[in-house]
Tab-separated table of C-alpha atoms in Angstrom:
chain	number	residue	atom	x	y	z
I	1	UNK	CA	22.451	-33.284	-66.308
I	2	UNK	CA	20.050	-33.303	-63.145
I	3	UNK	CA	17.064	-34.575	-63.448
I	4	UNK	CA	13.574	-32.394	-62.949
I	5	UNK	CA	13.535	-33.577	-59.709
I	6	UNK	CA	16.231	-32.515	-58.241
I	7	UNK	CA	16.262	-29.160	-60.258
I	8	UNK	CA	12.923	-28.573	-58.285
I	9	UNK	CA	13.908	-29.463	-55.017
I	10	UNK	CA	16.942	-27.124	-55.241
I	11	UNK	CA	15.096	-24.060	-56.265
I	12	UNK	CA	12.221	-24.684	-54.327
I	13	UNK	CA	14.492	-24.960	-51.192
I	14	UNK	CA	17.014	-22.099	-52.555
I	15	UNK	CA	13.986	-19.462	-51.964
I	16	UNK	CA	12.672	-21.293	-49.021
I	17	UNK	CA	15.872	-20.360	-47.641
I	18	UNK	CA	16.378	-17.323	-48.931
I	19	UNK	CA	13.368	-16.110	-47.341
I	20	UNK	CA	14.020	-18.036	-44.181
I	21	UNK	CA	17.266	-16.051	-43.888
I	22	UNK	CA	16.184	-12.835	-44.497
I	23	UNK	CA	13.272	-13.213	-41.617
I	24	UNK	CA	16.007	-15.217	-39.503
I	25	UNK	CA	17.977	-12.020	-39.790
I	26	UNK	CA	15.481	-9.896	-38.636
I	27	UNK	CA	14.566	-11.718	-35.511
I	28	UNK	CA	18.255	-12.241	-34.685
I	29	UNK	CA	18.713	-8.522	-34.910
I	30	UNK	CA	15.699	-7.831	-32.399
I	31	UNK	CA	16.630	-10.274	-30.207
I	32	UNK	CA	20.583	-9.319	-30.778
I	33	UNK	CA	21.753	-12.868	-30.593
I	34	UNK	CA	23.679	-14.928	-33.198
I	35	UNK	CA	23.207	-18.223	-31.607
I	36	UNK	CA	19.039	-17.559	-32.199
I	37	UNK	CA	20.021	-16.896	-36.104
I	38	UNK	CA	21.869	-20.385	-36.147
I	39	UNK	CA	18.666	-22.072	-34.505
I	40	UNK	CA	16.577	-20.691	-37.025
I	41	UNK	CA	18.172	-21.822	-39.669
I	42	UNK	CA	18.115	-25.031	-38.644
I	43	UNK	CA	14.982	-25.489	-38.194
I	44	UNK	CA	14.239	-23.242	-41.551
I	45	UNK	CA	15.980	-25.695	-43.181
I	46	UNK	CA	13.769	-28.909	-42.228
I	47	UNK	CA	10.731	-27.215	-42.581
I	48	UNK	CA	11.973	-25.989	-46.275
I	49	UNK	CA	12.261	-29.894	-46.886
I	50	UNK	CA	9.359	-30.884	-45.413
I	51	UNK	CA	7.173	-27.991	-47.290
I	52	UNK	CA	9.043	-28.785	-50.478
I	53	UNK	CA	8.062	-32.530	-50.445
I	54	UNK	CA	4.661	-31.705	-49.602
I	55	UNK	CA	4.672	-29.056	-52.511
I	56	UNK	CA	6.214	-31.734	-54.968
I	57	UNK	CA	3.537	-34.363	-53.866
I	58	UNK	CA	0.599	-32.012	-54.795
I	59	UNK	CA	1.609	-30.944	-57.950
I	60	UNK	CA	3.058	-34.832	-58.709
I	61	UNK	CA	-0.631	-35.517	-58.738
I	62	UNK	CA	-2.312	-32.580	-60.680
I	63	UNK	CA	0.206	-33.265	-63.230
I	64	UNK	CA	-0.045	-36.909	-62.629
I	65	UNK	CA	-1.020	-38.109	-66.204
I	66	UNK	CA	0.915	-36.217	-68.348
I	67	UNK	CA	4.275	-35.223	-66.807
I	68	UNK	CA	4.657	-37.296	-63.864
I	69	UNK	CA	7.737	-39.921	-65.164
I	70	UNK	CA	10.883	-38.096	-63.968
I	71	UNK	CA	9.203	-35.445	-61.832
I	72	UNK	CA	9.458	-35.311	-58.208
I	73	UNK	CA	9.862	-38.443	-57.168
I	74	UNK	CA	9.571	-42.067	-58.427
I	75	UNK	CA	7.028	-42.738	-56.349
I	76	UNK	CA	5.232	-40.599	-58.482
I	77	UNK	CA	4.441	-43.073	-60.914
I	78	UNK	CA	2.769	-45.455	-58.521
I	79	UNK	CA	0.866	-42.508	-56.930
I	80	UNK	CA	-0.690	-41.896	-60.894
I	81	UNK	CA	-1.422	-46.128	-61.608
I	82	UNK	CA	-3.125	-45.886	-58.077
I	83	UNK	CA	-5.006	-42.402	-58.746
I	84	UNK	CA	-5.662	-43.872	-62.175
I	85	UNK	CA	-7.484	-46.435	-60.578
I	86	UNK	CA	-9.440	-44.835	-58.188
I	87	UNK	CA	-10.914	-42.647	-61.143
């Protein structure tokens, strides 16, 4: 069984990519090089983490008092006790 978490992450970055790939392709054909498709990728790739995180963080604390405990990340939790806080 996976947990929420990484369920999430693995979509999210699934059609991150997906989309990533399909623009990727279309550049690489313009510009008719292969090694331009790799470097896209790559960087696709970080920036699909990086958004995903971001993405997971946000809704972590919209969510934050119901759903939070096994969602996203663990540092979830402490994110809701210190939002709880503030409020």
């Amino acid at each position: 069984m996976k947990s929420t978490q990484e369920e999430w992450k693995e979509t999210e970055q699934e059609q991150c990519l997906e989309r990533a790939q399909e623009q990727c392709k279309e550049s690489a054909q313009e510009q008719h090089k292969e090694s331009a498709q790799e470097q896209c990728l790559e960087s696709a790739q970080e920036q699909c983490l990086e958004s995903a995180q971001e993405q997971c963080k946000e809704s972590a604390k919209e969510q934050c008092m119901e759903t939070a405990q096994g969602q996203c990340k663990e540092s979830a939790q402490q994110q809701c006790k210190e939002l709880a806080q503030e409020q």
